[in-house]
Amino acid sequence: MNRSKILHLLKSEHPVKDVVVRGWVKTRRDSKSIFFLEVNDGSCLENLQVVATGETGNFDIIQKILTGTSVKVTGDLVPSPAKGQRWELLAKKVEILGLTDSSYPLQKKRHSDEFLRTIAHLRPRTNKYGAMFRIRSEASFAVHLFFKERGFYHIHTPILTTLDCEGAGELFAVLEASRDNKQRAPLFDKTLYLTVSGQLAAEMFACSLGNVYTFGPAFRAENSNTPRHASEFWMVEPEVAFCDLHQNMDLAEEFVKSLVLFLLENCKPDLSLFSRFIDPELMPRLESICHLEFERIPYKKAVDILKKADISFSYPVKYGLDLQTEHERYLTENFFKKPVFVYDYPREIKPFYMRVNDDGQTVAAMDLLVPKTGELIGGSQREERLEVLEGQMESAGISKELYGWYLDSRRYGTVLHSGFGMGFERFLMLATGVKNIRDVIPFPRTPGTVLF
RNA sequence: UCCCCAGUAGCUCAGUCGGCAGAGCAGGUGGCUGUUAACCACCGUGUCCGUGGUUCGAGUCCGCGCUGGGGAGCCA
């Protein structure tokens, strides 16, 4: 490494001679014979204050430095005589790596999220988005750590699929194209789609490796225009053999708690930005997620609670109807005031692969509802009985031929198994208090808008 | 896809009753031995989203469109 990271320098226990720092200038302050540069290198939220005095010399160069300029600074890390920071870099030499000009859109002031979305290629240079994407990276690592510690195998499931009805919404079809626009024979004899979920493939691996998970992109062509939906998003999907619905909920609860705990332990400074400027309730909420037991109620009981609620809903509450957003919010935000699993939904409103309960009326499905974000996780025990599954497919109008390989897992040594999917961006919204999914993913894709 | 709200300088926004287009920040020049979104002085900046209409006169009122945001549905 030919540079020191600011993260490490600011944690130093003693002065250090001759360090090299490379980064981007956040702001420059100057008077007649002294310059101050705030330099950020992305290693942490905080900037390093660089001080240039007469001894540094090249003031004519330093004067060209505007917000956004990339620099290399050589100097000594010394205790700062002024308030505001413990350490500062007393520069011996300041070199400009890349100049900027007055058209640089980021300034040393607050910008709106809407504006920053139009410059998503530059927004990670801001405090907020720098923190966001460091947290995203840590959360991603925590996902793998959680499953690794529990003996799960990570499966890379296909992104190109042939199944057009996985019970999870509209799909993007994939067309082959030549760069020269010439006609050519198709490579595949079927239409290919971008996957909406790795679940069906993951089930095959759960029924061989036991405990597996996928963590990859999912694509949905729904015309959803909300702060909680994106056309391309990342999803974590564990799938576990010999696991029933209640053990599935145990796993989901442990998983969410573990991710939050990991962030609290490893991302304190970055999280504090969100609790200070984005959501003052963030820290209490994260703490309560870690410590409170999640509520678990059957769908039927949820309906009873909603019927007795002393507020009037816009949509009717009736056994057999799906819960509306307003109902879910009431349950998690007003009634229980913590994460809530709702399980055993009527079979008519859930996909074909969910296990039919003994009552014949409900399926072993579960949704995890959390305050603010709403539905974070959706999962189920899978229907492992061949005849029942075939019956479910028939009533859903799904081709048994196309799903022949899927049915094989029920034909040969079938086992009880369960799994769930967690929207990774939804989790990040919960973990940071950010209200729009476009602001927790590097280059958001939403209906009608792909800028990058 | 449906409902509601918004669009004014590079950015954040003000603009009263329909009557000459404004401020802060950013940028430029100068000043200041230690600043903390530094400060002080001076300087420039506009398709008022587009389009059609009402009016002597429209940033302001009305219709349509575009873009963005919020709510709903769908879902993770």
Coordinates of C-alpha atoms (C1' of nucleotides) in Angstrom, one line a residue:
Chain A
M1 CA 0.0 0.0 0.0
N2 CA 1.4 3.4 -1.0
R3 CA -1.0 5.3 1.3
S4 CA -2.3 5.3 4.8
K5 CA -6.0 5.1 5.3
I6 CA -7.6 8.0 7.2
L7 CA -9.6 5.5 9.2
H8 CA -6.4 4.2 10.7
L9 CA -4.6 7.5 11.1
L10 CA -7.5 9.0 13.1
K11 CA -7.3 6.0 15.5
S12 CA -3.6 6.5 16.0
E13 CA -2.2 6.4 19.5
H14 CA 0.8 8.5 18.8
P15 CA 2.2 10.9 16.2
V16 CA 3.4 9.4 12.9
K17 CA 6.1 10.8 10.7
D18 CA 6.1 10.8 6.9
V19 CA 2.6 9.4 6.0
V20 CA 1.1 9.6 2.6
V21 CA -2.7 10.2 2.2
R22 CA -4.6 10.1 -1.0
G23 CA -8.2 11.2 -1.2
W24 CA -10.7 13.9 -2.3
V25 CA -11.0 17.4 -0.8
K26 CA -14.3 18.1 0.9
T27 CA -13.5 21.8 1.6
R28 CA -10.6 24.2 1.6
R29 CA -10.3 27.0 4.1
D30 CA -7.4 29.5 4.0
S31 CA -6.0 32.7 5.3
K32 CA -2.9 34.6 4.2
S33 CA -0.3 32.0 5.1
I34 CA -2.1 28.9 6.1
F35 CA -4.4 26.5 4.4
F36 CA -6.8 23.8 5.7
L37 CA -8.0 21.0 3.6
E38 CA -10.6 18.5 4.7
V39 CA -9.6 15.2 2.9
N40 CA -11.8 12.1 2.7
D41 CA -10.5 8.8 1.3
G42 CA -13.7 6.8 1.7
S43 CA -12.3 4.6 4.5
C44 CA -14.5 6.3 7.0
L45 CA -17.0 9.0 7.5
E46 CA -14.6 11.4 9.1
N47 CA -12.2 13.7 7.1
L48 CA -8.6 14.3 7.9
Q49 CA -7.6 17.9 8.4
V50 CA -4.6 18.7 6.3
V51 CA -2.7 21.9 7.4
A52 CA -0.4 23.6 4.9
T53 CA 1.8 26.4 6.1
G54 CA 4.6 28.5 4.6
E55 CA 6.9 25.5 4.9
T56 CA 4.8 23.5 2.6
G57 CA 5.7 26.0 -0.1
N58 CA 3.5 25.5 -3.2
F59 CA 0.6 27.8 -2.3
D60 CA -0.1 28.6 -5.9
I61 CA -0.9 24.9 -6.4
I62 CA -3.0 24.6 -3.3
Q63 CA -5.0 27.6 -4.3
K64 CA -6.4 25.7 -7.2
I65 CA -7.9 23.1 -5.0
L66 CA -11.7 23.1 -5.0
T67 CA -14.2 20.8 -3.4
G68 CA -13.9 17.4 -5.2
T69 CA -10.2 17.7 -6.2
S70 CA -8.2 14.6 -5.7
V71 CA -4.9 15.0 -3.9
K72 CA -1.9 13.3 -2.5
V73 CA -0.5 14.7 0.7
T74 CA 2.8 13.8 2.3
G75 CA 3.4 15.0 5.9
D76 CA 3.4 14.2 9.6
L77 CA 0.4 13.1 11.7
V78 CA 0.5 15.4 14.7
P79 CA -1.9 16.3 17.5
S80 CA -4.2 19.1 16.5
P81 CA -3.7 22.3 18.5
A82 CA -7.3 23.4 17.7
K83 CA -10.6 22.0 18.8
G84 CA -12.6 19.8 16.5
Q85 CA -10.2 17.0 15.8
R86 CA -7.6 15.0 17.7
W87 CA -5.1 14.5 14.8
E88 CA -4.2 16.5 11.8
L89 CA -1.8 16.1 9.0
L90 CA 0.9 18.7 8.9
A91 CA 1.7 18.8 5.1
K92 CA 5.2 18.8 3.7
K93 CA 3.9 18.4 0.2
V94 CA 0.5 18.7 -1.4
E95 CA 0.1 17.3 -4.9
I96 CA -3.0 17.6 -7.1
L97 CA -3.9 14.3 -8.7
G98 CA -7.1 15.5 -10.4
L99 CA -8.4 19.0 -10.6
T100 CA -12.1 19.9 -10.7
D101 CA -13.9 23.0 -11.7
S102 CA -17.0 25.0 -10.7
S103 CA -19.2 22.6 -12.6
Y104 CA -18.6 19.9 -9.9
P105 CA -22.1 19.3 -8.7
L106 CA -21.3 18.4 -5.1
Q107 CA -20.9 21.2 -2.6
K108 CA -20.1 21.4 1.0
K109 CA -23.7 21.7 2.0
R110 CA -26.8 19.5 2.1
H111 CA -28.3 18.3 -1.2
S112 CA -31.7 16.8 -1.7
D113 CA -31.9 13.0 -2.2
E114 CA -33.8 13.7 -5.4
F115 CA -30.9 15.7 -6.8
L116 CA -28.3 13.2 -5.7
R117 CA -30.2 10.4 -7.5
T118 CA -29.6 12.3 -10.7
I119 CA -25.8 12.1 -10.0
A120 CA -25.8 8.6 -8.6
H121 CA -22.3 8.2 -10.0
L122 CA -21.0 10.9 -7.7
R123 CA -23.2 10.6 -4.6
P124 CA -21.0 8.0 -2.9
R125 CA -18.6 10.9 -2.4
T126 CA -21.1 12.6 0.0
N127 CA -21.1 11.8 3.7
K128 CA -24.5 10.2 3.7
Y129 CA -24.0 7.9 0.7
G130 CA -20.4 7.1 1.7
A131 CA -21.8 5.9 5.0
M132 CA -24.7 4.1 3.3
F133 CA -22.5 2.1 1.0
R134 CA -20.0 1.2 3.7
I135 CA -23.0 -0.1 5.8
R136 CA -24.3 -2.0 2.8
S137 CA -21.0 -3.7 2.4
E138 CA -20.8 -4.6 6.1
A139 CA -24.4 -5.9 6.0
S140 CA -23.5 -8.1 3.0
F141 CA -20.6 -9.5 4.9
A142 CA -22.8 -10.1 7.9
V143 CA -25.2 -12.2 5.8
H144 CA -22.4 -14.5 4.7
L145 CA -21.0 -14.6 8.2
F146 CA -24.3 -15.6 9.7
F147 CA -24.8 -18.5 7.4
K148 CA -21.2 -19.6 7.4
E149 CA -21.3 -19.8 11.2
R150 CA -24.4 -22.1 11.0
G151 CA -23.0 -24.5 8.3
F152 CA -25.0 -23.2 5.4
Y153 CA -23.7 -23.4 1.9
H154 CA -23.9 -20.5 -0.5
I155 CA -25.5 -21.5 -3.8
H156 CA -25.2 -19.4 -7.0
T157 CA -28.6 -19.9 -8.6
P158 CA -29.3 -19.0 -12.2
I159 CA -30.1 -15.5 -13.2
L160 CA -31.4 -16.6 -16.6
T161 CA -34.4 -18.9 -16.1
T162 CA -37.1 -20.5 -18.2
L163 CA -39.8 -20.5 -15.6
D164 CA -42.2 -17.8 -16.3
C165 CA -44.5 -18.3 -13.3
E166 CA -42.7 -18.6 -10.1
G167 CA -45.5 -17.0 -8.3
A168 CA -43.6 -13.8 -7.6
G169 CA -44.8 -11.3 -10.2
E170 CA -44.0 -10.2 -13.8
L171 CA -40.8 -11.0 -15.5
F172 CA -38.3 -9.4 -17.8
A173 CA -37.8 -11.4 -21.0
V174 CA -34.3 -11.7 -22.3
L175 CA -33.7 -11.2 -26.0
E176 CA -30.4 -12.0 -27.7
A177 CA -29.0 -9.2 -29.8
S178 CA -26.0 -8.8 -32.1
R179 CA -24.0 -5.6 -31.9
D180 CA -24.3 -5.3 -35.7
N181 CA -28.1 -5.7 -35.6
K182 CA -27.9 -8.7 -37.9
Q183 CA -30.4 -11.4 -37.5
R184 CA -29.1 -14.6 -36.1
A185 CA -30.4 -17.9 -34.9
P186 CA -31.5 -17.9 -31.2
L187 CA -29.1 -19.6 -28.8
F188 CA -32.0 -21.1 -26.8
D189 CA -35.1 -22.9 -27.9
K190 CA -37.2 -21.3 -25.1
T191 CA -37.8 -17.7 -24.1
L192 CA -35.5 -16.8 -21.2
Y193 CA -36.3 -14.6 -18.3
L194 CA -34.5 -12.8 -15.6
T195 CA -35.0 -14.6 -12.3
V196 CA -37.5 -13.2 -9.8
S197 CA -36.2 -15.5 -7.1
G198 CA -33.7 -18.2 -6.6
Q199 CA -36.0 -20.2 -4.4
L200 CA -36.9 -23.1 -6.6
A201 CA -33.3 -23.8 -7.5
A202 CA -32.3 -23.4 -3.9
E203 CA -34.8 -26.0 -2.8
M204 CA -33.0 -28.5 -5.0
F205 CA -29.8 -27.8 -3.1
A206 CA -31.5 -27.8 0.3
C207 CA -32.7 -31.3 -0.6
S208 CA -29.1 -32.4 -1.1
L209 CA -26.8 -30.2 0.9
G210 CA -29.2 -29.6 3.7
N211 CA -28.8 -26.0 4.6
V212 CA -28.2 -23.5 1.8
Y213 CA -28.8 -19.9 0.9
T214 CA -28.6 -17.6 -2.1
F215 CA -27.8 -14.0 -2.2
G216 CA -28.2 -12.4 -5.5
P217 CA -30.1 -10.0 -7.7
A218 CA -33.8 -10.5 -8.5
F219 CA -35.7 -8.8 -11.3
R220 CA -39.3 -7.8 -11.3
A221 CA -41.1 -6.2 -14.2
E222 CA -44.0 -5.0 -12.0
N223 CA -45.0 -1.3 -12.6
S224 CA -44.6 -0.6 -9.0
N225 CA -44.0 3.1 -8.2
T226 CA -43.3 3.2 -4.5
P227 CA -40.3 4.0 -2.2
R228 CA -40.1 0.3 -1.3
H229 CA -39.9 -1.3 -4.8
A230 CA -37.1 -1.5 -7.4
S231 CA -37.0 -3.5 -10.7
E232 CA -33.6 -4.9 -9.7
F233 CA -32.9 -5.7 -6.1
W234 CA -30.9 -8.1 -4.0
M235 CA -32.4 -10.9 -2.1
V236 CA -31.2 -13.3 0.6
E237 CA -32.9 -16.7 0.4
P238 CA -32.1 -19.4 2.9
E239 CA -33.6 -22.9 2.2
V240 CA -33.4 -25.6 4.9
A241 CA -34.2 -29.3 4.8
F242 CA -36.0 -30.9 7.7
C243 CA -37.2 -27.5 8.9
D244 CA -40.8 -26.6 9.6
L245 CA -42.5 -23.2 9.5
H246 CA -41.8 -22.5 13.2
Q247 CA -38.1 -23.3 12.9
N248 CA -38.2 -21.2 9.8
M249 CA -39.4 -18.2 11.8
D250 CA -36.8 -19.0 14.4
L251 CA -34.1 -18.7 11.7
A252 CA -35.6 -15.5 10.3
E253 CA -35.7 -13.8 13.7
E254 CA -32.2 -14.9 14.6
F255 CA -31.0 -13.7 11.1
V256 CA -32.5 -10.2 11.4
K257 CA -31.2 -9.8 14.9
S258 CA -27.8 -11.0 14.0
L259 CA -27.5 -8.5 11.1
V260 CA -28.6 -5.6 13.2
L261 CA -26.2 -6.6 16.0
F262 CA -23.3 -6.8 13.6
L263 CA -24.0 -3.3 12.2
L264 CA -24.3 -1.9 15.8
E265 CA -21.0 -3.4 16.6
N266 CA -19.2 -2.6 13.4
C267 CA -20.7 0.5 11.9
K268 CA -21.3 2.8 14.8
P269 CA -19.9 6.0 13.2
D270 CA -21.7 5.6 10.0
L271 CA -25.0 4.6 11.7
S272 CA -24.7 7.7 13.9
L273 CA -25.0 9.9 10.8
F274 CA -28.4 8.3 10.1
S275 CA -29.6 8.6 13.7
R276 CA -28.5 12.2 13.8
F277 CA -29.8 13.5 10.5
I278 CA -32.2 11.0 9.0
D279 CA -34.1 9.2 11.7
P280 CA -33.8 10.1 15.4
E281 CA -35.6 6.9 16.4
L282 CA -33.1 4.8 14.6
M283 CA -30.9 3.6 17.5
P284 CA -33.8 2.8 19.9
R285 CA -35.4 0.8 17.1
L286 CA -32.3 -1.1 16.3
E287 CA -31.7 -1.8 20.0
S288 CA -35.3 -3.1 20.4
I289 CA -35.0 -5.3 17.4
C290 CA -32.0 -7.0 19.0
H291 CA -33.5 -7.4 22.4
L292 CA -37.3 -7.9 22.0
E293 CA -38.8 -11.2 21.0
F294 CA -40.6 -10.9 17.7
E295 CA -44.4 -11.4 17.9
R296 CA -45.9 -14.4 16.2
I297 CA -49.6 -14.6 15.3
P298 CA -51.6 -16.7 12.9
Y299 CA -53.3 -14.8 10.1
K300 CA -56.7 -15.5 11.8
K301 CA -55.6 -13.8 15.0
A302 CA -54.3 -10.8 13.0
V303 CA -57.7 -10.5 11.4
D304 CA -59.4 -10.6 14.9
I305 CA -57.0 -7.9 16.2
L306 CA -57.7 -5.7 13.1
K307 CA -61.5 -6.1 13.5
K308 CA -61.3 -4.9 17.1
A309 CA -59.0 -2.0 16.2
D310 CA -60.3 1.4 17.3
I311 CA -59.3 3.0 14.0
S312 CA -61.2 2.8 10.7
F313 CA -59.3 1.3 7.8
S314 CA -59.9 2.3 4.2
Y315 CA -59.9 -1.4 3.1
P316 CA -62.1 -4.1 4.6
V317 CA -60.8 -6.6 7.1
K318 CA -62.2 -10.0 6.5
Y319 CA -61.0 -13.6 6.8
G320 CA -59.9 -14.7 3.3
L321 CA -58.7 -11.2 2.2
D322 CA -55.0 -10.4 2.1
L323 CA -53.8 -7.9 4.6
Q324 CA -53.4 -4.4 3.2
T325 CA -50.4 -2.1 3.9
E326 CA -52.5 -0.1 6.4
H327 CA -53.3 -3.3 8.3
E328 CA -49.7 -4.5 8.4
R329 CA -48.6 -1.1 9.6
Y330 CA -51.2 -1.1 12.3
L331 CA -50.1 -4.5 13.6
T332 CA -46.3 -3.8 13.7
E333 CA -46.3 0.0 14.4
N334 CA -49.4 0.5 16.7
F335 CA -50.5 -2.7 18.2
F336 CA -47.3 -4.7 18.9
K337 CA -44.8 -1.9 18.3
K338 CA -42.2 -4.4 17.2
P339 CA -41.5 -6.9 14.4
V340 CA -44.4 -9.3 13.9
F341 CA -44.6 -12.6 12.1
V342 CA -48.0 -13.3 10.6
Y343 CA -48.4 -17.0 9.6
D344 CA -50.9 -19.6 8.3
Y345 CA -52.5 -17.5 5.5
P346 CA -55.5 -18.7 3.5
R347 CA -54.2 -20.9 0.7
E348 CA -56.1 -18.9 -2.0
I349 CA -54.0 -15.8 -1.6
K350 CA -50.6 -17.6 -1.6
P351 CA -48.4 -19.3 -4.2
F352 CA -48.7 -23.0 -5.2
Y353 CA -45.5 -24.2 -3.5
M354 CA -46.5 -23.4 0.1
R355 CA -47.4 -26.4 2.3
V356 CA -51.1 -26.9 2.8
N357 CA -51.9 -27.2 6.5
D358 CA -54.0 -30.0 8.0
D359 CA -57.1 -27.8 8.1
G360 CA -57.0 -27.7 4.3
Q361 CA -57.8 -24.0 4.4
T362 CA -54.5 -22.4 5.2
V363 CA -50.9 -22.8 4.1
A364 CA -47.7 -22.7 6.2
A365 CA -46.7 -19.2 5.0
M366 CA -45.2 -16.4 7.1
D367 CA -44.5 -12.7 6.5
L368 CA -42.3 -10.7 8.8
L369 CA -43.6 -7.2 9.2
V370 CA -41.4 -4.5 10.7
P371 CA -42.1 -0.9 11.7
K372 CA -41.5 1.7 9.0
T373 CA -40.4 -0.7 6.3
G374 CA -43.4 -3.1 6.3
E375 CA -42.9 -6.5 4.8
L376 CA -39.2 -7.4 5.2
I377 CA -39.4 -11.2 4.8
G378 CA -41.8 -13.6 3.1
G379 CA -41.4 -17.3 3.5
S380 CA -43.0 -20.7 3.9
Q381 CA -42.7 -24.3 4.6
R382 CA -42.7 -25.9 1.1
E383 CA -45.2 -28.5 0.0
E384 CA -43.3 -31.7 0.0
R385 CA -46.1 -34.1 -0.9
L386 CA -46.1 -34.8 -4.6
E387 CA -49.9 -35.3 -5.0
V388 CA -50.8 -32.2 -3.0
L389 CA -48.2 -30.1 -4.9
E390 CA -49.5 -31.4 -8.3
G391 CA -53.0 -30.5 -7.2
Q392 CA -51.9 -27.0 -6.2
M393 CA -50.2 -26.5 -9.5
E394 CA -53.2 -27.7 -11.4
S395 CA -55.5 -25.2 -9.7
A396 CA -53.0 -22.5 -10.3
G397 CA -52.8 -23.4 -14.0
I398 CA -49.1 -24.2 -13.9
S399 CA -47.5 -26.7 -16.3
K400 CA -46.3 -29.9 -14.7
E401 CA -44.0 -30.6 -17.6
L402 CA -42.1 -27.3 -17.3
Y403 CA -41.6 -28.0 -13.6
G404 CA -40.7 -31.7 -14.0
W405 CA -37.3 -31.2 -12.4
Y406 CA -38.8 -29.4 -9.5
L407 CA -41.3 -32.2 -8.9
D408 CA -38.5 -34.8 -9.0
S409 CA -37.4 -33.5 -5.6
R410 CA -40.8 -34.7 -4.3
R411 CA -40.7 -37.9 -6.3
Y412 CA -37.4 -39.1 -5.0
G413 CA -36.8 -39.0 -1.3
T414 CA -38.9 -36.0 -0.5
V415 CA -38.4 -34.2 2.8
L416 CA -40.0 -31.5 4.7
H417 CA -38.2 -28.1 4.1
S418 CA -38.7 -24.4 4.5
G419 CA -37.2 -21.1 3.4
F420 CA -37.7 -17.4 3.2
G421 CA -36.6 -14.4 1.2
M422 CA -35.4 -11.1 2.6
G423 CA -35.2 -8.1 0.5
F424 CA -31.7 -6.8 1.2
E425 CA -32.5 -3.2 0.4
R426 CA -35.6 -3.4 2.6
F427 CA -33.3 -4.5 5.4
L428 CA -31.0 -1.6 4.7
M429 CA -33.9 0.8 4.9
L430 CA -34.7 -0.6 8.3
A431 CA -31.1 -0.5 9.4
T432 CA -30.6 3.2 8.4
G433 CA -34.0 4.8 8.5
V434 CA -33.7 5.8 4.8
K435 CA -37.1 6.0 3.4
N436 CA -36.5 5.4 -0.3
I437 CA -35.2 2.2 -1.8
R438 CA -33.5 4.3 -4.5
D439 CA -31.1 5.6 -1.8
V440 CA -29.8 2.3 -0.5
I441 CA -28.7 0.7 -3.8
P442 CA -25.8 2.1 -5.9
F443 CA -27.6 2.6 -9.2
P444 CA -31.3 2.2 -8.7
R445 CA -33.6 0.7 -11.4
T446 CA -37.2 1.6 -11.1
P447 CA -40.0 1.7 -13.7
G448 CA -39.2 4.3 -16.3
T449 CA -35.9 5.3 -14.8
V450 CA -32.5 3.9 -15.6
L451 CA -30.1 6.8 -15.6
F452 CA -26.8 4.9 -15.4
Chain B
rU1 C1' -51.7 1.5 -13.4
rC2 C1' -54.9 5.0 -10.1
rC3 C1' -55.1 9.3 -6.6
rC4 C1' -52.6 13.7 -4.5
rC5 C1' -48.5 17.4 -4.4
rA6 C1' -44.4 19.9 -6.7
rG7 C1' -41.1 22.0 -10.8
rU8 C1' -37.9 29.7 -10.3
rA9 C1' -29.7 30.7 -11.0
rG10 C1' -24.9 25.1 -10.8
rC11 C1' -27.4 23.7 -5.6
rU12 C1' -31.1 25.0 -1.5
rC13 C1' -35.1 28.0 -1.7
rA14 C1' -38.2 33.0 -1.3
rG15 C1' -41.3 35.5 -4.8
rU16 C1' -47.4 39.1 -1.2
rC17 C1' -53.4 40.7 -4.7
rG18 C1' -51.6 39.1 -11.8
rG19 C1' -47.6 44.7 -12.5
rC20 C1' -39.2 45.7 -13.6
rA21 C1' -36.6 38.1 -11.5
rG22 C1' -34.6 37.7 -5.7
rA23 C1' -31.4 35.6 -1.3
rG24 C1' -28.0 32.2 0.7
rC25 C1' -24.4 28.6 -0.9
rA26 C1' -21.1 27.3 -4.9
rG27 C1' -17.6 30.1 -8.6
rG28 C1' -14.2 34.7 -9.6
rU29 C1' -11.1 38.9 -7.4
rG30 C1' -9.0 41.1 -3.1
rG31 C1' -8.2 40.9 2.5
rC32 C1' -7.1 38.1 7.1
rU33 C1' -1.0 33.4 11.2
rG34 C1' -5.0 28.2 13.2
rU35 C1' -9.7 27.6 10.3
rU36 C1' -14.0 23.9 11.5
rA37 C1' -20.4 24.2 6.2
rA38 C1' -14.2 29.7 8.4
rC39 C1' -14.9 35.0 8.1
rC40 C1' -15.0 40.3 5.5
rA41 C1' -15.5 43.3 0.8
rC42 C1' -16.7 43.4 -4.3
rC43 C1' -18.2 40.7 -9.2
rG44 C1' -21.2 37.4 -12.7
rU45 C1' -25.4 34.1 -13.1
rG46 C1' -32.1 32.7 -15.6
rU47 C1' -36.0 28.8 -21.9
rC48 C1' -39.4 30.9 -14.0
rC49 C1' -40.2 22.4 -16.8
rG50 C1' -42.7 22.4 -21.9
rU51 C1' -47.0 23.8 -24.7
rG52 C1' -51.7 26.1 -25.6
rG53 C1' -55.2 29.6 -23.5
rU54 C1' -57.4 33.8 -20.3
rU55 C1' -55.6 39.1 -19.7
rC56 C1' -53.5 45.7 -21.4
rG57 C1' -50.0 42.6 -18.7
rA58 C1' -48.7 35.6 -16.4
rG59 C1' -43.2 32.9 -12.4
rU60 C1' -48.3 33.8 -10.4
rC61 C1' -54.8 31.9 -13.1
rC62 C1' -56.9 27.7 -16.5
rG63 C1' -56.2 23.1 -20.0
rC64 C1' -52.8 19.4 -21.8
rG65 C1' -48.0 17.0 -21.6
rC66 C1' -43.2 15.9 -19.3
rU67 C1' -40.2 15.1 -15.0
rG68 C1' -39.8 14.4 -9.7
rG69 C1' -42.0 13.2 -4.9
rG70 C1' -45.9 11.0 -1.6
rG71 C1' -50.1 7.6 -1.0
rA72 C1' -52.5 2.9 -3.1
rG73 C1' -52.2 -1.8 -5.7
rC74 C1' -48.4 -5.8 -6.7
rC75 C1' -44.4 -7.7 -3.5
rA76 C1' -39.1 -8.5 -1.0

